[in-house]
Amino acid sequence: MKIVHAGSELFPYIKTGGLADAVGALTAALSDNGHEVSVFVPGYRAVLEHRDAAGATRTMRLKIELADQFLSGDVRMFSPRPNLKVYLICREEFFDRQGPYGNGERDYEDNADRFIFFCKGVVEALRLGDFGADVVHSHDWQAALLPLLLRETERRHGTTLALKTVFTIHNIAYQGVFPAKIFARTNLPDELYSMDGLEYYSQINLMKGGILFADRVTTVSPRYAKEIQTPEFGCGLDGVAQTRADDLVGLLNGVDNSIWNPAVDPHLPARYSAVNLSGKHVCRLDLLKRSGFAPEFKGPIFGMVCRLTEQKGIDFVLANRDFFAAHECRLIVLGSGDRRMEEELLELAAEVPQKVSLAAKHDEAMSHLIEAGSDFFVMPSVFEPCGLNQMYSQLYGTVPIVSRVGGLVDTVVDADEDPALGTGLMCDPNAASLRDALQRALVLFSDRPRYLAIQQRGMAKNFSWSRAASGYERLYQESL
Ligand code: ADP
């Protein structure tokens, strides 16, 4: 098949979260399976500075209509592996910046223009480049306008740019909502600013457009596909999601085993596997040392790696600060984002410096070391579309402590509820329930044989992307 993907992040070129991992691994798996895969991403500074992009060639010049202006740009291409081409939609004014969405303090004010330009650039490239795509698959709000723009462009030009369109919701909490006046920048017919179109409480909502106008809609876990149809998790788009219930499916993300695999992980000081865990101990020592703790410490290490946002349940951890002060344990957090959470975590680390540490940054190598060197991985999310770290944890022999939401439910089994199959500990998304799970973790840690059995079951799990990719292949084939 000829498959075109479009999204705002792509590992290893630009990443703020799981979206990058998912799009990177899915497109790699599809190209390995012999499909002709093209991936469109914005030509961010970080991507253009990546060594793979050094040989990128300019393949097209763009003139993109945004309301009554024409903005120029270009398309550059490089091919990191057979059957896979990465296309960059470039315009310095929009994408030659430090971060993809904002300056760290807040989002860029012209994000609507930036991502409308991106989507229009993709459509124009498909038209000029004669891609003959079987499927155009777009991801999250930044690329959500694509299905609708494609169909409108086809209508205007009397051509076919894609046989089918697929839209994947990686996180329905981020919808791309902008003032109504932005609608003019789409140059879509006025009737599409309506309840059956992009209009949303007198604003425009790009994700709504993706959900309504793609031929098929997916989310990143079966449980989340159900949850987003409820008011509790739908973030206001539950009704819209319900209208697509027949075309909506949850396909669990996978793990890229070439990157997240303790047996080959180049970020670790020692590698290990389920049959020989001695390398995990070396990782533990290194993690303790790097976090400023004495390596002789023998008690449980709780690790956390996440964006600091409400979603990740940081407040439940903070509400349990006395737990970490009272028990002989270590809490090692890697994450940046929300200032208030960062400050409160730093306060906690200052209160009990011998027990808690925070590295407030994005650090790929450190994220691997925390997965490898910890005994428990703490992920008490308020909601979690799929979640990757709980899967990485299991494969790294680190028992995940997760809340019973979204993809966490689809990937972790509570060891107290199901002693034969358990691979982690589960709680409800609140502070009291997390505390109970942390207590149970202490008990589990002191029962070595039981801990080891749970660890082994986690390490034996198969979360591979080849399984995940075949779900998408089936979906593409069915829709065609
Ligand atoms: P989300 O997409 O909501 O951020 P996921 O669990 O799906 O959550 O994926 C998060 C990804 O981002 C993981 O690969 C995780 O290791 C990574 N990550 C998050 N925060 C950091 C950080 N501060 N440094 C390095 N990697 C991080």
mmCIF file of N, CA, C and O and ligand atoms in Angstrom, residues 9 11 15-22 170-171 174 220 253 260 304-309 311-312 333-337 359-368 371 377 379 381 383-392 408, ligand 1:
data_model
loop_
_atom_site.group_PDB
_atom_site.id
_atom_site.type_symbol
_atom_site.label_atom_id
_atom_site.label_comp_id
_atom_site.label_asym_id
_atom_site.label_seq_id
_atom_site.Cartn_x
_atom_site.Cartn_y
_atom_site.Cartn_z
ATOM 1 N N GLU A 9 4.833 15.347 15.482
ATOM 2 C CA GLU A 9 6.044 14.820 16.118
ATOM 3 C C GLU A 9 6.443 13.501 15.478
ATOM 4 O O GLU A 9 5.584 12.737 15.042
ATOM 5 N N PHE A 11 9.615 10.618 16.254
ATOM 6 C CA PHE A 11 10.876 10.185 16.847
ATOM 7 C C PHE A 11 11.777 9.668 15.733
ATOM 8 O O PHE A 11 11.292 8.990 14.848
ATOM 9 N N LYS A 15 10.314 15.405 19.491
ATOM 10 C CA LYS A 15 9.505 14.661 20.451
ATOM 11 C C LYS A 15 9.222 15.490 21.686
ATOM 12 O O LYS A 15 10.122 16.098 22.248
ATOM 13 N N THR A 16 7.943 15.548 22.068
ATOM 14 C CA THR A 16 7.644 16.033 23.420
ATOM 15 C C THR A 16 6.954 14.946 24.230
ATOM 16 O O THR A 16 6.909 15.017 25.440
ATOM 17 N N GLY A 17 6.409 13.931 23.559
ATOM 18 C CA GLY A 17 5.715 12.876 24.296
ATOM 19 C C GLY A 17 5.487 11.651 23.432
ATOM 20 O O GLY A 17 6.177 11.446 22.422
ATOM 21 N N GLY A 18 4.492 10.871 23.838
ATOM 22 C CA GLY A 18 4.240 9.574 23.215
ATOM 23 C C GLY A 18 3.859 9.645 21.735
ATOM 24 O O GLY A 18 4.070 8.678 20.995
ATOM 25 N N LEU A 19 3.309 10.775 21.309
ATOM 26 C CA LEU A 19 2.944 10.931 19.894
ATOM 27 C C LEU A 19 4.158 10.647 18.994
ATOM 28 O O LEU A 19 4.052 9.934 17.992
ATOM 29 N N ALA A 20 5.291 11.201 19.366
ATOM 30 C CA ALA A 20 6.512 11.023 18.564
ATOM 31 C C ALA A 20 6.907 9.552 18.497
ATOM 32 O O ALA A 20 7.214 9.022 17.413
ATOM 33 N N ASP A 21 6.882 8.888 19.642
ATOM 34 C CA ASP A 21 7.258 7.469 19.679
ATOM 35 C C ASP A 21 6.305 6.661 18.807
ATOM 36 O O ASP A 21 6.718 5.785 18.055
ATOM 37 N N ALA A 22 5.010 6.953 18.936
ATOM 38 C CA ALA A 22 4.007 6.157 18.224
ATOM 39 C C ALA A 22 4.128 6.342 16.707
ATOM 40 O O ALA A 22 4.150 5.362 15.959
ATOM 41 N N HIS A 170 -4.470 10.796 19.716
ATOM 42 C CA HIS A 170 -3.496 10.358 20.721
ATOM 43 C C HIS A 170 -3.830 10.945 22.079
ATOM 44 O O HIS A 170 -3.439 10.397 23.107
ATOM 45 N N ASN A 171 -4.511 12.093 22.071
ATOM 46 C CA ASN A 171 -4.906 12.699 23.336
ATOM 47 C C ASN A 171 -6.023 13.698 23.064
ATOM 48 O O ASN A 171 -5.787 14.739 22.444
ATOM 49 N N TYR A 174 -6.154 17.728 24.060
ATOM 50 C CA TYR A 174 -5.580 18.820 23.253
ATOM 51 C C TYR A 174 -6.313 18.848 21.920
ATOM 52 O O TYR A 174 -6.175 17.934 21.109
ATOM 53 N N VAL A 220 -5.594 5.276 20.769
ATOM 54 C CA VAL A 220 -4.408 4.464 20.990
ATOM 55 C C VAL A 220 -4.559 3.342 22.018
ATOM 56 O O VAL A 220 -3.573 2.706 22.381
ATOM 57 N N ASN A 253 -0.994 1.163 21.175
ATOM 58 C CA ASN A 253 0.370 1.447 20.732
ATOM 59 C C ASN A 253 1.293 0.299 21.110
ATOM 60 O O ASN A 253 1.007 -0.464 22.036
ATOM 61 N N TRP A 260 13.579 0.540 23.039
ATOM 62 C CA TRP A 260 13.245 0.248 24.435
ATOM 63 C C TRP A 260 13.402 -1.236 24.715
ATOM 64 O O TRP A 260 12.428 -1.999 24.678
ATOM 65 N N MET A 304 9.803 8.051 38.168
ATOM 66 C CA MET A 304 8.739 8.713 37.397
ATOM 67 C C MET A 304 9.371 9.462 36.243
ATOM 68 O O MET A 304 10.373 10.158 36.442
ATOM 69 N N VAL A 305 8.795 9.328 35.062
ATOM 70 C CA VAL A 305 9.236 10.113 33.899
ATOM 71 C C VAL A 305 7.974 10.606 33.209
ATOM 72 O O VAL A 305 7.156 9.792 32.770
ATOM 73 N N CYS A 306 7.779 11.893 33.153
ATOM 74 C CA CYS A 306 6.576 12.369 32.469
ATOM 75 C C CYS A 306 6.612 13.868 32.249
ATOM 76 O O CYS A 306 7.412 14.575 32.864
ATOM 77 N N ARG A 307 5.742 14.307 31.345
ATOM 78 C CA ARG A 307 5.492 15.734 31.251
ATOM 79 C C ARG A 307 4.828 16.136 32.562
ATOM 80 O O ARG A 307 3.980 15.396 33.067
ATOM 81 N N LEU A 308 5.202 17.274 33.117
ATOM 82 C CA LEU A 308 4.545 17.713 34.349
ATOM 83 C C LEU A 308 3.260 18.438 33.975
ATOM 84 O O LEU A 308 3.278 19.616 33.630
ATOM 85 N N THR A 309 2.174 17.683 33.972
ATOM 86 C CA THR A 309 0.853 18.258 33.720
ATOM 87 C C THR A 309 -0.129 17.532 34.631
ATOM 88 O O THR A 309 0.179 16.458 35.148
ATOM 89 N N GLN A 311 -2.579 15.855 33.953
ATOM 90 C CA GLN A 311 -2.906 14.513 33.450
ATOM 91 C C GLN A 311 -2.131 13.406 34.150
ATOM 92 O O GLN A 311 -2.628 12.323 34.381
ATOM 93 N N LYS A 312 -0.878 13.701 34.495
ATOM 94 C CA LYS A 312 0.016 12.635 34.949
ATOM 95 C C LYS A 312 -0.098 12.318 36.437
ATOM 96 O O LYS A 312 0.641 11.491 36.955
ATOM 97 N N VAL A 333 12.364 11.637 40.073
ATOM 98 C CA VAL A 333 11.436 12.148 39.059
ATOM 99 C C VAL A 333 12.216 12.858 37.952
ATOM 100 O O VAL A 333 13.112 13.658 38.228
ATOM 101 N N LEU A 334 11.844 12.546 36.714
ATOM 102 C CA LEU A 334 12.354 13.291 35.562
ATOM 103 C C LEU A 334 11.150 13.869 34.841
ATOM 104 O O LEU A 334 10.260 13.134 34.408
ATOM 105 N N GLY A 335 11.092 15.178 34.749
ATOM 106 C CA GLY A 335 9.947 15.759 34.044
ATOM 107 C C GLY A 335 9.997 17.262 34.072
ATOM 108 O O GLY A 335 10.538 17.859 35.006
ATOM 109 N N SER A 336 9.443 17.850 33.034
ATOM 110 C CA SER A 336 9.352 19.301 33.024
ATOM 111 C C SER A 336 7.988 19.683 32.486
ATOM 112 O O SER A 336 7.279 18.858 31.926
ATOM 113 N N GLY A 337 7.641 20.945 32.687
ATOM 114 C CA GLY A 337 6.336 21.402 32.207
ATOM 115 C C GLY A 337 5.791 22.444 33.155
ATOM 116 O O GLY A 337 6.420 23.473 33.381
ATOM 117 N N ALA A 359 14.742 15.915 38.378
ATOM 118 C CA ALA A 359 15.510 16.491 37.263
ATOM 119 C C ALA A 359 14.482 17.139 36.355
ATOM 120 O O ALA A 359 13.716 16.446 35.679
ATOM 121 N N ALA A 360 14.433 18.472 36.384
ATOM 122 C CA ALA A 360 13.393 19.197 35.645
ATOM 123 C C ALA A 360 13.888 19.517 34.248
ATOM 124 O O ALA A 360 14.289 20.637 33.953
ATOM 125 N N LYS A 361 13.874 18.522 33.396
ATOM 126 C CA LYS A 361 14.363 18.718 32.015
ATOM 127 C C LYS A 361 13.866 17.555 31.161
ATOM 128 O O LYS A 361 13.290 16.600 31.683
ATOM 129 N N HIS A 362 14.097 17.678 29.866
ATOM 130 C CA HIS A 362 13.845 16.541 28.984
ATOM 131 C C HIS A 362 15.182 15.869 28.734
ATOM 132 O O HIS A 362 16.130 16.506 28.314
ATOM 133 N N ASP A 363 15.293 14.591 29.059
ATOM 134 C CA ASP A 363 16.575 13.907 28.959
ATOM 135 C C ASP A 363 16.327 12.451 28.568
ATOM 136 O O ASP A 363 15.941 11.619 29.392
ATOM 137 N N GLU A 364 16.527 12.188 27.284
ATOM 138 C CA GLU A 364 16.238 10.855 26.740
ATOM 139 C C GLU A 364 17.029 9.764 27.484
ATOM 140 O O GLU A 364 16.463 8.762 27.907
ATOM 141 N N ALA A 365 18.331 9.986 27.674
ATOM 142 C CA ALA A 365 19.176 8.964 28.310
ATOM 143 C C ALA A 365 18.715 8.700 29.739
ATOM 144 O O ALA A 365 18.604 7.552 30.176
ATOM 145 N N MET A 366 18.428 9.758 30.462
ATOM 146 C CA MET A 366 17.986 9.632 31.856
ATOM 147 C C MET A 366 16.651 8.892 31.934
ATOM 148 O O MET A 366 16.410 8.121 32.868
ATOM 149 N N SER A 367 15.781 9.095 30.934
ATOM 150 C CA SER A 367 14.491 8.400 30.969
ATOM 151 C C SER A 367 14.701 6.889 30.867
ATOM 152 O O SER A 367 14.007 6.103 31.501
ATOM 153 N N HIS A 368 15.693 6.480 30.106
ATOM 154 C CA HIS A 368 15.989 5.048 29.999
ATOM 155 C C HIS A 368 16.584 4.524 31.311
ATOM 156 O O HIS A 368 16.257 3.429 31.761
ATOM 157 N N GLU A 371 13.907 4.000 33.916
ATOM 158 C CA GLU A 371 13.158 2.761 33.652
ATOM 159 C C GLU A 371 13.956 1.545 34.124
ATOM 160 O O GLU A 371 13.411 0.602 34.674
ATOM 161 N N PHE A 377 7.685 1.904 38.924
ATOM 162 C CA PHE A 377 7.483 3.097 38.098
ATOM 163 C C PHE A 377 6.116 3.668 38.433
ATOM 164 O O PHE A 377 5.105 2.957 38.357
ATOM 165 N N MET A 379 2.901 5.968 37.917
ATOM 166 C CA MET A 379 2.183 6.591 36.811
ATOM 167 C C MET A 379 0.690 6.670 37.147
ATOM 168 O O MET A 379 -0.129 5.972 36.551
ATOM 169 N N SER A 381 -1.936 8.371 36.463
ATOM 170 C CA SER A 381 -2.565 9.350 35.578
ATOM 171 C C SER A 381 -4.055 9.553 35.862
ATOM 172 O O SER A 381 -4.766 8.608 36.219
ATOM 173 N N PHE A 383 -6.020 10.590 33.400
ATOM 174 C CA PHE A 383 -6.462 9.869 32.203
ATOM 175 C C PHE A 383 -5.211 9.515 31.423
ATOM 176 O O PHE A 383 -4.167 10.163 31.568
ATOM 177 N N GLU A 384 -5.285 8.466 30.627
ATOM 178 C CA GLU A 384 -4.092 8.046 29.894
ATOM 179 C C GLU A 384 -4.517 7.351 28.598
ATOM 180 O O GLU A 384 -4.954 6.204 28.618
ATOM 181 N N PRO A 385 -4.435 8.063 27.460
ATOM 182 C CA PRO A 385 -4.895 7.478 26.195
ATOM 183 C C PRO A 385 -4.301 6.092 25.939
ATOM 184 O O PRO A 385 -5.024 5.151 25.644
ATOM 185 N N CYS A 386 -3.008 5.975 26.034
ATOM 186 C CA CYS A 386 -2.378 4.654 25.958
ATOM 187 C C CYS A 386 -1.339 4.562 27.064
ATOM 188 O O CYS A 386 -1.404 3.711 27.930
ATOM 189 N N GLY A 387 -0.387 5.495 27.025
ATOM 190 C CA GLY A 387 0.719 5.421 27.979
ATOM 191 C C GLY A 387 1.765 4.476 27.424
ATOM 192 O O GLY A 387 1.438 3.390 26.921
ATOM 193 N N LEU A 388 2.995 4.903 27.477
ATOM 194 C CA LEU A 388 4.081 4.051 26.989
ATOM 195 C C LEU A 388 4.951 3.593 28.143
ATOM 196 O O LEU A 388 5.413 2.450 28.179
ATOM 197 N N ASN A 389 5.152 4.487 29.106
ATOM 198 C CA ASN A 389 6.123 4.162 30.155
ATOM 199 C C ASN A 389 5.745 2.939 30.982
ATOM 200 O O ASN A 389 6.622 2.232 31.453
ATOM 201 N N GLN A 390 4.432 2.673 31.132
ATOM 202 C CA GLN A 390 4.069 1.470 31.887
ATOM 203 C C GLN A 390 4.462 0.215 31.120
ATOM 204 O O GLN A 390 4.765 -0.820 31.718
ATOM 205 N N MET A 391 4.487 0.312 29.777
ATOM 206 C CA MET A 391 4.932 -0.845 28.984
ATOM 207 C C MET A 391 6.454 -0.961 29.056
ATOM 208 O O MET A 391 6.989 -2.047 29.266
ATOM 209 N N TYR A 392 7.141 0.194 28.882
ATOM 210 C CA TYR A 392 8.603 0.174 29.000
ATOM 211 C C TYR A 392 8.996 -0.419 30.358
ATOM 212 O O TYR A 392 9.907 -1.238 30.443
ATOM 213 N N LEU A 408 -3.729 2.142 30.418
ATOM 214 C CA LEU A 408 -3.098 1.494 31.572
ATOM 215 C C LEU A 408 -3.878 0.228 31.934
ATOM 216 O O LEU A 408 -3.294 -0.782 32.317
HETATM 217 P P1 ADP B 1 2.467 11.368 26.860
HETATM 218 O O1 ADP B 1 2.428 11.106 25.391
HETATM 219 O O2 ADP B 1 1.152 11.748 27.442
HETATM 220 O O3 ADP B 1 3.533 12.349 27.236
HETATM 221 P P2 ADP B 1 3.378 8.594 27.115
HETATM 222 O O4 ADP B 1 3.604 7.736 28.301
HETATM 223 O O5 ADP B 1 2.517 8.037 26.045
HETATM 224 O O6 ADP B 1 2.848 10.002 27.629
HETATM 225 O O7 ADP B 1 4.790 8.897 26.455
HETATM 226 C C1 ADP B 1 5.714 9.724 27.052
HETATM 227 C C2 ADP B 1 7.035 9.572 26.331
HETATM 228 O O8 ADP B 1 7.810 10.745 26.543
HETATM 229 C C3 ADP B 1 7.858 8.426 26.862
HETATM 230 O O9 ADP B 1 8.714 7.935 25.866
HETATM 231 C C4 ADP B 1 8.656 9.115 27.978
HETATM 232 O O10 ADP B 1 9.822 8.413 28.312
HETATM 233 C C5 ADP B 1 8.947 10.430 27.337
HETATM 234 N N1 ADP B 1 9.193 11.516 28.273
HETATM 235 C C6 ADP B 1 8.297 12.232 28.983
HETATM 236 N N2 ADP B 1 8.915 13.178 29.734
HETATM 237 C C7 ADP B 1 10.238 13.054 29.482
HETATM 238 C C8 ADP B 1 11.420 13.739 29.968
HETATM 239 N N3 ADP B 1 11.341 14.728 30.827
HETATM 240 N N4 ADP B 1 12.621 13.333 29.479
HETATM 241 C C9 ADP B 1 12.704 12.311 28.595
HETATM 242 N N5 ADP B 1 11.646 11.636 28.118
HETATM 243 C C10 ADP B 1 10.429 11.993 28.549
#
